[in-house]
């Protein structure tokens, strides 16, 4: 009877060891999957940044092709962005002046003349 219990104990020990090994392998696989899933948002974030930078370059009107074509006279991205910023600020100032002209019409003008001035400013 004692040997029968020892045999059963040994069999159960083998089964337990096999189960432990299986569970450890499953845990390892799940940890690996978890790490991959944790990295995915980082990769997507980098992808979104690259897409945004590409959109900016495209909006600058073929800057990327100009830079690759002439290495000797190519401007840095920072210089190109500064130039674009200056031109946009100038355009913004012009539009503000036009807007203030529209919002503060000369009181000496009649309504028809004010309307004509507004239409002319809009056409510009």
GROMACS .gro file of N, CA and C in nm:
model
  372
    1UNK      N    1   0.081  -0.117   0.000
    1UNK     CA    2   0.000   0.000   0.000
    1UNK      C    3   0.087   0.126   0.000
    2UNK      N    4   0.191   0.124   0.078
    2UNK     CA    5   0.282   0.239   0.085
    2UNK      C    6   0.350   0.261  -0.049
    3UNK      N    7   0.391   0.157  -0.116
    3UNK     CA    8   0.454   0.171  -0.248
    3UNK      C    9   0.355   0.222  -0.350
    4UNK      N   10   0.230   0.182  -0.337
    4UNK     CA   11   0.126   0.230  -0.428
    4UNK      C   12   0.108   0.381  -0.411
    5UNK      N   13   0.108   0.428  -0.287
    5UNK     CA   14   0.098   0.571  -0.261
    5UNK      C   15   0.220   0.646  -0.313
    6UNK      N   16   0.336   0.586  -0.298
    6UNK     CA   17   0.458   0.650  -0.349
    6UNK      C   18   0.454   0.660  -0.502
    7UNK      N   19   0.402   0.554  -0.567
    7UNK     CA   20   0.393   0.557  -0.713
    7UNK      C   21   0.294   0.664  -0.758
    8UNK      N   22   0.179   0.671  -0.689
    8UNK     CA   23   0.078   0.772  -0.723
    8UNK      C   24   0.134   0.913  -0.701
    9UNK      N   25   0.208   0.929  -0.592
    9UNK     CA   26   0.270   1.059  -0.563
    9UNK      C   27   0.370   1.096  -0.671
   10UNK      N   28   0.449   1.000  -0.714
   10UNK     CA   29   0.548   1.025  -0.819
   10UNK      C   30   0.478   1.060  -0.951
   11UNK      N   31   0.368   0.989  -0.982
   11UNK     CA   32   0.293   1.018  -1.104
   11UNK      C   33   0.233   1.158  -1.099
   12UNK      N   34   0.175   1.190  -0.983
   12UNK     CA   35   0.117   1.323  -0.967
   12UNK      C   36   0.224   1.433  -0.976
   13UNK      N   37   0.341   1.404  -0.923
   13UNK     CA   38   0.451   1.501  -0.931
   13UNK      C   39   0.490   1.526  -1.076
   14UNK      N   40   0.496   1.418  -1.156
   14UNK     CA   41   0.529   1.431  -1.299
   14UNK      C   42   0.422   1.513  -1.370
   15UNK      N   43   0.295   1.484  -1.340
   15UNK     CA   44   0.184   1.558  -1.401
   15UNK      C   45   0.192   1.705  -1.362
   16UNK      N   46   0.218   1.732  -1.235
   16UNK     CA   47   0.230   1.871  -1.187
   16UNK      C   48   0.346   1.943  -1.255
   17UNK      N   49   0.460   1.875  -1.269
   17UNK     CA   50   0.575   1.935  -1.337
   17UNK      C   51   0.542   1.968  -1.482
   18UNK      N   52   0.473   1.876  -1.550
   18UNK     CA   53   0.434   1.900  -1.689
   18UNK      C   54   0.337   2.019  -1.700
   19UNK      N   55   0.241   2.025  -1.608
   19UNK     CA   56   0.146   2.137  -1.608
   19UNK      C   57   0.217   2.270  -1.583
   20UNK      N   58   0.311   2.269  -1.488
   20UNK     CA   59   0.387   2.390  -1.457
   20UNK      C   60   0.465   2.437  -1.580
   21UNK      N   61   0.532   2.343  -1.648
   21UNK     CA   62   0.608   2.377  -1.769
   21UNK      C   63   0.516   2.436  -1.877
   22UNK      N   64   0.401   2.373  -1.895
   22UNK     CA   65   0.305   2.422  -1.995
   22UNK      C   66   0.258   2.563  -1.961
   23UNK      N   67   0.223   2.584  -1.836
   23UNK     CA   68   0.175   2.716  -1.793
   23UNK      C   69   0.285   2.822  -1.804
   24UNK      N   70   0.409   2.785  -1.774
   24UNK     CA   71   0.520   2.879  -1.787
   24UNK      C   72   0.541   2.918  -1.934
   25UNK      N   73   0.527   2.821  -2.025
   25UNK     CA   74   0.540   2.851  -2.167
   25UNK      C   75   0.426   2.943  -2.213
   26UNK      N   76   0.304   2.917  -2.167
   26UNK     CA   77   0.191   3.002  -2.202
   26UNK      C   78   0.211   3.144  -2.148
   27UNK      N   79   0.259   3.152  -2.025
   27UNK     CA   80   0.285   3.283  -1.965
   27UNK      C   81   0.391   3.359  -2.043
   28UNK      N   82   0.496   3.290  -2.083
   28UNK     CA   83   0.602   3.353  -2.160
   28UNK      C   84   0.548   3.405  -2.294
   29UNK      N   85   0.466   3.325  -2.361
   29UNK     CA   86   0.407   3.366  -2.488
   29UNK      C   87   0.317   3.488  -2.470
   30UNK      N   88   0.239   3.489  -2.363
   30UNK     CA   89   0.149   3.602  -2.337
   30UNK      C   90   0.228   3.728  -2.301
   31UNK      N   91   0.337   3.713  -2.227
   31UNK     CA   92   0.422   3.828  -2.196
   31UNK      C   93   0.483   3.887  -2.322
   32UNK      N   94   0.524   3.800  -2.413
   32UNK     CA   95   0.580   3.845  -2.540
   32UNK      C   96   0.476   3.923  -2.620
   33UNK      N   97   0.355   3.870  -2.625
   33UNK     CA   98   0.246   3.938  -2.696
   33UNK      C   99   0.215   4.072  -2.631
   34UNK      N  100   0.216   4.075  -2.499
   34UNK     CA  101   0.191   4.199  -2.426
   34UNK      C  102   0.295   4.305  -2.460
   35UNK      N  103   0.422   4.267  -2.464
   35UNK     CA  104   0.528   4.363  -2.498
   35UNK      C  105   0.508   4.418  -2.639
   36UNK      N  106   0.471   4.331  -2.733
   36UNK     CA  107   0.446   4.376  -2.870
   36UNK      C  108   0.330   4.475  -2.874
   37UNK      N  109   0.225   4.447  -2.799
   37UNK     CA  110   0.110   4.537  -2.796
   37UNK      C  111   0.143   4.670  -2.729
   38UNK      N  112   0.232   4.667  -2.630
   38UNK     CA  113   0.273   4.791  -2.564
   38UNK      C  114   0.357   4.877  -2.658
   39UNK      N  115   0.434   4.817  -2.747
   39UNK     CA  116   0.517   4.891  -2.841
   39UNK      C  117   0.436   4.949  -2.957
   40UNK      N  118   0.323   4.890  -2.987
   40UNK     CA  119   0.244   4.930  -3.103
   40UNK      C  120   0.205   5.079  -3.099
   41UNK      N  121   0.153   5.133  -2.988
   41UNK     CA  122   0.119   5.276  -2.987
   41UNK      C  123   0.240   5.366  -3.011
   42UNK      N  124   0.357   5.326  -2.963
   42UNK     CA  125   0.478   5.406  -2.986
   42UNK      C  126   0.510   5.412  -3.134
   43UNK      N  127   0.500   5.299  -3.201
   43UNK     CA  128   0.527   5.294  -3.344
   43UNK      C  129   0.424   5.377  -3.420
   44UNK      N  130   0.298   5.367  -3.381
   44UNK     CA  131   0.193   5.444  -3.447
   44UNK      C  132   0.212   5.593  -3.422
   45UNK      N  133   0.256   5.630  -3.304
   45UNK     CA  134   0.282   5.770  -3.274
   45UNK      C  135   0.392   5.824  -3.365
   46UNK      N  136   0.500   5.749  -3.380
   46UNK     CA  137   0.607   5.789  -3.469
   46UNK      C  138   0.556   5.803  -3.612
   47UNK      N  139   0.470   5.711  -3.652
   47UNK     CA  140   0.413   5.714  -3.787
   47UNK      C  141   0.330   5.841  -3.806
   48UNK      N  142   0.252   5.879  -3.705
   48UNK     CA  143   0.170   6.000  -3.714
   48UNK      C  144   0.258   6.124  -3.725
   49UNK      N  145   0.369   6.128  -3.651
   49UNK     CA  146   0.461   6.241  -3.658
   49UNK      C  147   0.521   6.253  -3.798
   50UNK      N  148   0.560   6.142  -3.856
   50UNK     CA  149   0.619   6.142  -3.990
   50UNK      C  150   0.514   6.189  -4.091
   51UNK      N  151   0.390   6.142  -4.077
   51UNK     CA  152   0.284   6.185  -4.168
   51UNK      C  153   0.262   6.335  -4.159
   52UNK      N  154   0.263   6.390  -4.038
   52UNK     CA  155   0.243   6.533  -4.019
   52UNK      C  156   0.357   6.613  -4.081
   53UNK      N  157   0.481   6.569  -4.062
   53UNK     CA  158   0.595   6.637  -4.122
   53UNK      C  159   0.588   6.632  -4.274
   54UNK      N  160   0.546   6.520  -4.329
   54UNK     CA  161   0.532   6.507  -4.474
   54UNK      C  162   0.424   6.600  -4.525
   55UNK      N  163   0.313   6.612  -4.451
   55UNK     CA  164   0.206   6.703  -4.491
   55UNK      C  165   0.256   6.847  -4.494
   56UNK      N  166   0.336   6.885  -4.395
   56UNK     CA  167   0.392   7.020  -4.391
   56UNK      C  168   0.482   7.044  -4.510
   57UNK      N  169   0.567   6.947  -4.540
   57UNK     CA  170   0.657   6.962  -4.655
   57UNK      C  171   0.580   6.974  -4.785
   58UNK      N  172   0.475   6.895  -4.800
   58UNK     CA  173   0.394   6.903  -4.922
   58UNK      C  174   0.325   7.038  -4.933
   59UNK      N  175   0.282   7.094  -4.820
   59UNK     CA  176   0.214   7.223  -4.824
   59UNK      C  177   0.309   7.336  -4.861
   60UNK      N  178   0.437   7.313  -4.847
   60UNK     CA  179   0.535   7.416  -4.881
   60UNK      C  180   0.563   7.420  -5.031
   61UNK      N  181   0.498   7.337  -5.108
   61UNK     CA  182   0.507   7.347  -5.253
   61UNK      C  183   0.629   7.283  -5.314
   62UNK      N  184   0.649   7.157  -5.296
   62UNK     CA  185   0.758   7.087  -5.363
   62UNK      C  186   0.895   7.114  -5.306
   63UNK      N  187   0.902   7.148  -5.182
   63UNK     CA  188   1.031   7.177  -5.119
   63UNK      C  189   1.121   7.054  -5.120
   64UNK      N  190   1.063   6.938  -5.097
   64UNK     CA  191   1.144   6.816  -5.089
   64UNK      C  192   1.214   6.788  -5.221
   65UNK      N  193   1.144   6.810  -5.333
   65UNK     CA  194   1.207   6.783  -5.462
   65UNK      C  195   1.315   6.885  -5.493
   66UNK      N  196   1.295   7.011  -5.451
   66UNK     CA  197   1.397   7.113  -5.474
   66UNK      C  198   1.523   7.082  -5.394
   67UNK      N  199   1.506   7.037  -5.271
   67UNK     CA  200   1.622   7.009  -5.186
   67UNK      C  201   1.704   6.894  -5.240
   68UNK      N  202   1.638   6.791  -5.292
   68UNK     CA  203   1.713   6.676  -5.340
   68UNK      C  204   1.780   6.706  -5.473
   69UNK      N  205   1.727   6.803  -5.549
   69UNK     CA  206   1.783   6.833  -5.681
   69UNK      C  207   1.910   6.914  -5.676
   70UNK      N  208   1.923   7.005  -5.584
   70UNK     CA  209   2.041   7.092  -5.580
   70UNK      C  210   2.102   7.086  -5.441
   71UNK      N  211   2.200   7.002  -5.426
   71UNK     CA  212   2.262   6.983  -5.295
   71UNK      C  213   2.343   7.106  -5.253
   72UNK      N  214   2.406   7.175  -5.348
   72UNK     CA  215   2.492   7.287  -5.315
   72UNK      C  216   2.416   7.407  -5.262
   73UNK      N  217   2.298   7.433  -5.314
   73UNK     CA  218   2.223   7.551  -5.274
   73UNK      C  219   2.099   7.517  -5.193
   74UNK      N  220   2.095   7.399  -5.140
   74UNK     CA  221   1.975   7.358  -5.067
   74UNK      C  222   1.968   7.430  -4.933
   75UNK      N  223   1.845   7.464  -4.892
   75UNK     CA  224   1.823   7.532  -4.765
   75UNK      C  225   1.779   7.429  -4.662
   76UNK      N  226   1.807   7.460  -4.539
   76UNK     CA  227   1.763   7.369  -4.434
   76UNK      C  228   1.612   7.383  -4.416
   77UNK      N  229   1.554   7.283  -4.359
   77UNK     CA  230   1.410   7.284  -4.335
   77UNK      C  231   1.373   7.401  -4.245
   78UNK      N  232   1.458   7.431  -4.149
   78UNK     CA  233   1.429   7.542  -4.058
   78UNK      C  234   1.421   7.674  -4.132
   79UNK      N  235   1.514   7.698  -4.225
   79UNK     CA  236   1.514   7.822  -4.303
   79UNK      C  237   1.388   7.829  -4.390
   80UNK      N  238   1.353   7.717  -4.451
   80UNK     CA  239   1.234   7.714  -4.535
   80UNK      C  240   1.108   7.743  -4.454
   81UNK      N  241   1.102   7.687  -4.335
   81UNK     CA  242   0.986   7.712  -4.249
   81UNK      C  243   0.981   7.858  -4.204
   82UNK      N  244   1.097   7.917  -4.176
   82UNK     CA  245   1.100   8.058  -4.138
   82UNK      C  246   1.052   8.147  -4.252
   83UNK      N  247   1.096   8.116  -4.374
   83UNK     CA  248   1.052   8.193  -4.490
   83UNK      C  249   0.902   8.181  -4.510
   84UNK      N  250   0.851   8.061  -4.498
   84UNK     CA  251   0.707   8.038  -4.512
   84UNK      C  252   0.633   8.112  -4.402
   85UNK      N  253   0.686   8.111  -4.281
   85UNK     CA  254   0.624   8.181  -4.169
   85UNK      C  255   0.617   8.331  -4.196
   86UNK      N  256   0.727   8.389  -4.248
   86UNK     CA  257   0.729   8.532  -4.280
   86UNK      C  258   0.623   8.567  -4.384
   87UNK      N  259   0.614   8.486  -4.487
   87UNK     CA  260   0.515   8.516  -4.592
   87UNK      C  261   0.373   8.505  -4.538
   88UNK      N  262   0.349   8.407  -4.451
   88UNK     CA  263   0.216   8.393  -4.393
   88UNK      C  264   0.184   8.509  -4.298
   89UNK      N  265   0.284   8.557  -4.225
   89UNK     CA  266   0.262   8.671  -4.137
   89UNK      C  267   0.231   8.796  -4.218
   90UNK      N  268   0.300   8.813  -4.330
   90UNK     CA  269   0.274   8.927  -4.417
   90UNK      C  270   0.131   8.921  -4.472
   91UNK      N  271   0.093   8.804  -4.517
   91UNK     CA  272  -0.043   8.786  -4.569
   91UNK      C  273  -0.146   8.811  -4.459
   92UNK      N  274  -0.117   8.766  -4.339
   92UNK     CA  275  -0.206   8.787  -4.225
   92UNK      C  276  -0.223   8.936  -4.197
   93UNK      N  277  -0.113   9.011  -4.200
   93UNK     CA  278  -0.120   9.155  -4.175
   93UNK      C  279  -0.205   9.224  -4.281
   94UNK      N  280  -0.187   9.186  -4.407
   94UNK     CA  281  -0.265   9.244  -4.515
   94UNK      C  282  -0.414   9.217  -4.495
   95UNK      N  283  -0.445   9.095  -4.457
   95UNK     CA  284  -0.586   9.060  -4.435
   95UNK      C  285  -0.644   9.134  -4.314
   96UNK      N  286  -0.564   9.156  -4.212
   96UNK     CA  287  -0.612   9.232  -4.096
   96UNK      C  288  -0.643   9.376  -4.134
   97UNK      N  289  -0.556   9.436  -4.214
   97UNK     CA  290  -0.580   9.573  -4.259
   97UNK      C  291  -0.708   9.580  -4.340
   98UNK      N  292  -0.724   9.484  -4.432
   98UNK     CA  293  -0.845   9.482  -4.513
   98UNK      C  294  -0.968   9.461  -4.425
   99UNK      N  295  -0.956   9.377  -4.326
   99UNK     CA  296  -1.068   9.352  -4.235
   99UNK      C  297  -1.104   9.476  -4.155
  100UNK      N  298  -1.002   9.548  -4.108
  100UNK     CA  299  -1.031   9.669  -4.031
  100UNK      C  300  -1.092   9.776  -4.121
  101UNK      N  301  -1.052   9.781  -4.248
  101UNK     CA  302  -1.113   9.875  -4.342
  101UNK      C  303  -1.260   9.842  -4.362
  102UNK      N  304  -1.293   9.714  -4.363
  102UNK     CA  305  -1.432   9.672  -4.382
  102UNK      C  306  -1.516   9.700  -4.258
  103UNK      N  307  -1.457   9.681  -4.142
  103UNK     CA  308  -1.534   9.697  -4.019
  103UNK      C  309  -1.548   9.842  -3.975
  104UNK      N  310  -1.460   9.932  -4.019
  104UNK     CA  311  -1.466  10.075  -3.984
  104UNK      C  312  -1.481  10.160  -4.109
  105UNK      N  313  -1.597  10.157  -4.174
  105UNK     CA  314  -1.613  10.236  -4.296
  105UNK      C  315  -1.621  10.385  -4.264
  106UNK      N  316  -1.589  10.464  -4.362
  106UNK     CA  317  -1.594  10.610  -4.348
  106UNK      C  318  -1.740  10.653  -4.333
  107UNK      N  319  -1.774  10.725  -4.227
  107UNK     CA  320  -1.914  10.764  -4.206
  107UNK      C  321  -1.966  10.858  -4.315
  108UNK      N  322  -1.876  10.924  -4.387
  108UNK     CA  323  -1.919  11.017  -4.491
  108UNK      C  324  -1.974  10.944  -4.613
  109UNK      N  325  -1.938  10.816  -4.629
  109UNK     CA  326  -1.984  10.740  -4.744
  109UNK      C  327  -2.127  10.692  -4.720
  110UNK      N  328  -2.205  10.692  -4.827
  110UNK     CA  329  -2.340  10.639  -4.812
  110UNK      C  330  -2.335  10.486  -4.815
  111UNK      N  331  -2.445  10.423  -4.790
  111UNK     CA  332  -2.452  10.277  -4.778
  111UNK      C  333  -2.410  10.208  -4.906
  112UNK      N  334  -2.446  10.261  -5.021
  112UNK     CA  335  -2.410  10.201  -5.150
  112UNK      C  336  -2.260  10.203  -5.172
  113UNK      N  337  -2.195  10.314  -5.138
  113UNK     CA  338  -2.050  10.325  -5.155
  113UNK      C  339  -1.978  10.230  -5.059
  114UNK      N  340  -2.029  10.218  -4.936
  114UNK     CA  341  -1.969  10.125  -4.840
  114UNK      C  342  -1.978   9.982  -4.891
  115UNK      N  343  -2.092   9.947  -4.949
  115UNK     CA  344  -2.111   9.813  -5.004
  115UNK      C  345  -2.015   9.788  -5.119
  116UNK      N  346  -1.996   9.887  -5.207
  116UNK     CA  347  -1.902   9.872  -5.318
  116UNK      C  348  -1.759   9.852  -5.268
  117UNK      N  349  -1.720   9.924  -5.164
  117UNK     CA  350  -1.586   9.908  -5.107
  117UNK      C  351  -1.568   9.768  -5.051
  118UNK      N  352  -1.669   9.718  -4.983
  118UNK     CA  353  -1.660   9.584  -4.926
  118UNK      C  354  -1.648   9.479  -5.035
  119UNK      N  355  -1.723   9.495  -5.143
  119UNK     CA  356  -1.715   9.400  -5.254
  119UNK      C  357  -1.576   9.404  -5.317
  120UNK      N  358  -1.520   9.523  -5.333
  120UNK     CA  359  -1.385   9.535  -5.389
  120UNK      C  360  -1.281   9.468  -5.299
  121UNK      N  361  -1.294   9.486  -5.169
  121UNK     CA  362  -1.199   9.424  -5.076
  121UNK      C  363  -1.211   9.273  -5.078
  122UNK      N  364  -1.332   9.224  -5.094
  122UNK     CA  365  -1.351   9.078  -5.099
  122UNK      C  366  -1.288   9.022  -5.225
  123UNK      N  367  -1.298   9.092  -5.336
  123UNK     CA  368  -1.240   9.045  -5.463
  123UNK      C  369  -1.088   9.039  -5.455
  124UNK      N  370  -1.030   9.125  -5.374
  124UNK     CA  371  -0.885   9.127  -5.360
  124UNK      C  372  -0.845   9.006  -5.285
   0.00000   0.00000   0.00000
